[in-house]
Tab-separated table of C-alpha atoms in Angstrom:
chain	number	residue	atom	x	y	z
A	1	SER	CA	-23.139	22.318	2.778
A	2	PRO	CA	-24.223	18.995	5.344
A	3	VAL	CA	-21.616	19.134	7.755
A	4	THR	CA	-20.348	15.456	7.543
A	5	VAL	CA	-17.305	14.955	5.086
A	6	ALA	CA	-19.063	12.875	2.878
A	7	GLY	CA	-22.129	15.652	2.161
A	8	ALA	CA	-19.327	18.612	1.903
A	9	THR	CA	-17.174	16.404	-0.675
A	10	ILE	CA	-20.817	16.409	-2.755
A	11	SER	CA	-22.591	19.497	-2.421
A	12	ASN	CA	-18.805	20.666	-3.267
A	13	ASN	CA	-17.750	18.939	-5.967
A	14	ALA	CA	-21.515	19.407	-7.777
A	15	GLU	CA	-20.271	22.977	-7.841
A	16	THR	CA	-16.790	22.987	-8.785
A	17	LEU	CA	-17.729	19.840	-12.325
A	18	ALA	CA	-20.196	22.820	-12.557
A	19	ALA	CA	-16.925	25.406	-12.875
A	20	ILE	CA	-15.543	23.977	-14.805
A	21	THR	CA	-17.839	21.953	-17.418
A	22	PHE	CA	-18.590	26.227	-17.767
A	23	ILE	CA	-14.971	26.880	-18.540
A	24	GLN	CA	-14.534	24.229	-20.698
A	25	CYS	CA	-17.557	25.171	-22.855
A	26	TYR	CA	-16.448	28.894	-22.973
A	27	LYS	CA	-12.829	27.453	-23.744
A	28	PRO	CA	-12.869	23.546	-24.533
A	29	GLY	CA	-9.516	21.687	-23.836
A	30	ASN	CA	-8.968	24.404	-21.156
A	31	ALA	CA	-6.385	24.043	-18.796
A	32	VAL	CA	-8.443	23.684	-15.224
A	33	LEU	CA	-6.205	23.251	-11.821
A	34	ALA	CA	-9.412	22.291	-9.402
A	35	ASN	CA	-8.873	24.113	-6.166
A	36	ASP	CA	-10.335	22.266	-3.066
A	37	PHE	CA	-11.044	24.830	0.480
A	38	VAL	CA	-13.942	23.184	2.621
A	39	ILE	CA	-13.368	24.221	5.961
A	40	PRO	CA	-15.517	23.014	9.046
A	41	MET	CA	-17.084	25.910	11.087
A	42	ASP	CA	-15.877	25.076	14.751
A	43	MET	CA	-19.538	24.741	16.375
A	44	GLU	CA	-18.613	26.208	19.602
A	45	SER	CA	-17.741	29.923	18.588
A	46	GLY	CA	-19.040	29.997	14.713
A	47	ASN	CA	-15.628	30.702	13.670
A	48	LEU	CA	-14.061	28.683	10.355
A	49	PHE	CA	-11.798	25.211	11.988
A	50	PHE	CA	-8.287	25.464	10.102
A	51	GLY	CA	-6.564	23.495	11.021
A	52	ALA	CA	-9.516	20.360	11.687
A	53	ILE	CA	-9.058	16.568	10.373
A	54	GLY	CA	-12.416	17.347	9.180
A	55	SER	CA	-10.141	19.334	6.348
A	56	GLY	CA	-8.032	16.630	5.644
A	57	PHE	CA	-10.649	14.340	5.313
A	58	HIS	CA	-12.538	16.440	2.864
A	59	GLN	CA	-8.412	16.766	1.292
A	60	MET	CA	-8.079	12.865	0.647
A	61	ALA	CA	-11.358	12.218	-0.778
A	62	PHE	CA	-11.597	15.085	-3.051
A	63	ASN	CA	-7.904	14.207	-4.292
A	64	GLN	CA	-8.005	10.511	-4.907
A	65	LEU	CA	-11.784	11.575	-6.324
A	66	TYR	CA	-10.263	14.160	-9.315
A	67	ARG	CA	-7.490	12.057	-9.935
A	68	ASP	CA	-8.208	8.863	-10.528
A	69	LEU	CA	-12.237	9.749	-11.710
A	70	TYR	CA	-11.675	12.998	-14.006
A	71	ARG	CA	-8.002	13.030	-14.208
A	72	ILE	CA	-7.709	16.711	-12.861
A	73	PRO	CA	-4.865	17.867	-11.194
A	74	THR	CA	-6.122	19.385	-7.625
A	75	SER	CA	-4.846	22.724	-5.281
A	76	ASN	CA	-4.761	21.659	-2.066
A	77	ALA	CA	-4.629	25.083	0.829
A	78	MET	CA	-6.098	24.094	3.767
A	79	ALA	CA	-2.124	23.222	4.681
A	80	ALA	CA	-1.571	26.785	4.751
A	81	PHE	CA	-4.131	28.145	7.665
A	82	PRO	CA	-3.309	26.798	11.277
A	83	ASN	CA	-6.036	27.711	14.034
A	84	SER	CA	-2.366	28.856	15.739
A	85	LYS	CA	-1.124	32.729	15.960
A	86	LEU	CA	1.847	31.530	17.065
A	87	ILE	CA	4.817	30.128	15.885
A	88	ASP	CA	4.659	27.037	18.099
A	89	TYR	CA	3.793	23.149	18.198
A	90	GLN	CA	-0.334	23.461	17.494
A	91	ASN	CA	1.493	25.604	14.045
A	92	ALA	CA	2.962	22.512	13.107
A	93	PHE	CA	1.117	20.415	13.833
A	94	GLU	CA	-1.779	21.868	12.478
A	95	LYS	CA	-0.288	22.622	9.187
A	96	THR	CA	1.866	19.522	8.547
A	97	HIS	CA	-1.036	16.692	8.963
A	98	LEU	CA	-2.975	19.083	6.244
A	99	ALA	CA	-0.096	18.894	4.512
A	100	LEU	CA	1.221	15.265	4.492
A	101	THR	CA	-2.338	14.186	3.610
A	102	ALA	CA	-2.618	16.358	0.659
A	103	ALA	CA	0.702	14.893	-0.425
A	104	LEU	CA	-0.159	11.206	0.298
A	105	SER	CA	-3.815	11.295	-1.427
A	106	GLY	CA	-1.665	12.449	-4.889
A	107	ALA	CA	-2.342	16.598	-4.618
A	108	SER	CA	-0.754	18.492	-7.313
A	109	MET	CA	-0.221	21.916	-5.652
A	110	ILE	CA	-0.009	22.176	-1.891
A	111	ALA	CA	0.078	25.562	-0.174
A	112	PHE	CA	2.208	25.326	2.898
A	113	THR	CA	4.421	27.717	3.539
A	114	GLY	CA	5.135	31.083	6.060
A	115	SER	CA	1.686	31.073	7.066
A	116	VAL	CA	0.667	31.753	10.557
A	117	SER	CA	-2.813	32.431	11.728
A	118	GLN	CA	-5.420	31.898	9.698
A	119	GLU	CA	-5.409	33.686	6.709
A	120	LEU	CA	-4.061	36.814	8.814
A	121	ALA	CA	-0.288	36.561	8.709
A	122	TRP	CA	3.432	34.834	6.973
A	123	SER	CA	6.323	35.076	8.281
A	124	PRO	CA	9.540	34.474	7.141
A	125	VAL	CA	10.937	32.663	10.255
A	126	GLN	CA	8.045	30.651	9.723
A	127	ALA	CA	8.912	30.255	6.497
A	128	VAL	CA	12.357	28.875	7.073
A	129	ILE	CA	11.070	26.134	9.466
A	130	ASP	CA	7.737	25.015	7.067
A	131	ASN	CA	10.665	24.337	3.917
A	132	ASP	CA	12.234	21.688	6.209
A	133	SER	CA	8.886	20.331	6.173
A	134	ALA	CA	8.296	20.774	3.601
A	135	ASN	CA	11.424	18.512	2.295
A	136	ILE	CA	10.255	16.469	4.812
A	137	ILE	CA	7.557	15.551	3.526
A	138	GLY	CA	8.745	15.361	-0.209
A	139	ARG	CA	11.051	12.076	0.694
A	140	TYR	CA	8.080	10.457	2.376
A	141	ILE	CA	6.408	10.964	-1.085
A	142	GLU	CA	9.876	9.561	-2.736
A	143	GLY	CA	10.348	6.858	-0.593
A	144	PHE	CA	12.973	4.699	-0.685
A	145	GLU	CA	14.787	2.571	-2.733
A	146	ILE	CA	15.466	-0.885	-2.837
A	147	ASN	CA	18.486	-2.129	-5.269
A	148	LYS	CA	21.548	-4.135	-5.381
A	149	ASN	CA	23.368	-0.962	-3.381
A	150	THR	CA	21.244	0.124	-0.713
A	151	ALA	CA	19.899	-3.773	-0.009
A	152	ALA	CA	24.086	-3.813	1.086
A	153	LEU	CA	24.056	-7.639	1.159
A	154	ASP	CA	28.055	-7.859	0.179
A	155	THR	CA	28.603	-5.206	3.158
A	156	ILE	CA	26.196	-6.972	5.457
A	157	ALA	CA	28.380	-9.878	4.982
A	158	GLU	CA	31.285	-7.880	4.942
A	159	VAL	CA	30.373	-6.634	8.195
A	160	GLY	CA	29.262	-10.015	9.887
A	161	PRO	CA	27.752	-10.266	13.117
A	162	SER	CA	28.764	-7.670	17.152
A	163	PRO	CA	31.409	-6.078	16.760
A	164	GLY	CA	31.424	-5.587	13.129
A	165	SER	CA	30.236	-2.236	12.982
A	166	PHE	CA	29.734	-0.527	8.950
A	167	LEU	CA	30.949	3.347	10.470
A	168	GLY	CA	34.062	3.082	8.650
A	169	LYS	CA	32.518	1.462	5.077
A	170	LYS	CA	32.261	3.012	1.516
A	171	HIS	CA	28.946	1.779	1.525
A	172	THR	CA	28.186	4.352	4.232
A	173	ARG	CA	30.164	7.057	3.539
A	174	GLU	CA	28.481	7.199	0.006
A	175	ASN	CA	24.904	6.026	0.776
A	176	TRP	CA	24.165	8.041	4.445
A	177	LYS	CA	22.899	11.408	2.734
A	178	LYS	CA	21.136	9.982	0.133
A	179	GLU	CA	18.887	8.147	1.966
A	180	TYR	CA	17.708	11.058	4.649
A	181	TYR	CA	16.670	14.572	4.709
A	182	ILE	CA	18.856	16.583	6.786
A	183	PRO	CA	16.998	19.370	8.083
A	184	LYS	CA	18.700	22.928	7.818
A	185	THR	CA	17.089	24.746	11.634
A	186	PHE	CA	15.920	21.384	13.356
A	187	ASP	CA	17.871	21.061	16.531
A	188	ARG	CA	19.489	16.920	16.511
A	189	LEU	CA	22.273	17.352	19.042
A	190	SER	CA	22.748	15.551	22.536
A	191	TYR	CA	21.667	17.336	24.958
A	192	GLN	CA	24.702	18.303	26.640
A	193	ASP	CA	26.045	19.476	23.049
A	194	TRP	CA	22.851	21.504	22.990
A	195	GLU	CA	23.867	23.355	26.225
A	196	ARG	CA	27.498	23.876	25.529
A	197	THR	CA	26.318	25.471	21.692
A	198	GLY	CA	23.953	28.283	23.090
A	199	ARG	CA	20.712	26.162	23.524
A	200	PHE	CA	19.037	27.692	20.275
A	201	SER	CA	15.582	27.011	19.822
A	202	ILE	CA	14.267	26.200	16.543
A	203	ILE	CA	12.977	29.695	15.998
A	204	ASP	CA	16.310	30.765	16.782
A	205	LYS	CA	18.213	29.447	14.116
A	206	ALA	CA	14.558	29.748	11.502
A	207	LYS	CA	15.787	33.364	12.922
A	208	LYS	CA	19.413	33.861	12.124
A	209	ARG	CA	18.529	31.771	8.426
A	210	ALA	CA	15.858	34.448	7.407
A	211	VAL	CA	18.207	37.328	8.304
A	212	GLU	CA	20.666	35.419	6.180
A	213	GLN	CA	18.857	34.551	2.948
A	214	ILE	CA	17.706	38.019	2.878
A	215	GLU	CA	20.678	39.690	3.124
A	216	ASN	CA	22.445	37.302	0.722
A	217	HIS	CA	20.518	35.879	-1.215
A	218	ASN	CA	20.836	36.595	-4.743
A	219	PRO	CA	18.119	34.627	-7.797
A	220	LEU	CA	19.269	35.099	-11.106
A	221	PRO	CA	16.779	37.540	-13.004
A	222	LEU	CA	14.566	36.065	-15.781
A	223	THR	CA	15.944	36.725	-19.226
A	224	GLU	CA	15.020	39.571	-21.288
């Protein structure tokens, strides 16, 4: 395709619509999930540039075009494939910026969990970490409620100015878990508590959780 995002969107769209048209000619009304998979080339090496901002821009254009104009659901797989070969900061950034832009622009399905090193490897440890990231992205999409309860005007009036405190109030006890996603692997301790409890990294915690899930998870079988 052309090197520009706009040009790639046009050429990719022509190919995708041709495939969808062929399917509808063969079986009118057949359900379609349009898959967007466009990766820039790294001009310094000729390799595919997984994790690139160009893929993020393209996903957003593709999702908005298909959602708003064609009314066809979309699948975005770009967030599943980082260039990073490790479970590290680059991996987290490449995957999360693509998954977040895909979600915010209305993708119907996003491939994301467990991948490392382009399309070459998947890791249960990475999957555990990605699960936290995916849940946080989901909370962004859900947003937050504004109603009589969440506005908390009565509680604000009751507590009043400093030194009043909201910590001991019923409103806080009833709502704090509902308002935020509590990660299973991310470190949220103070430095002193982190040192005192063993200095565990996110990878340490994810390894432990992955082993626990593999050993103890008993999914319900499908019915006959």
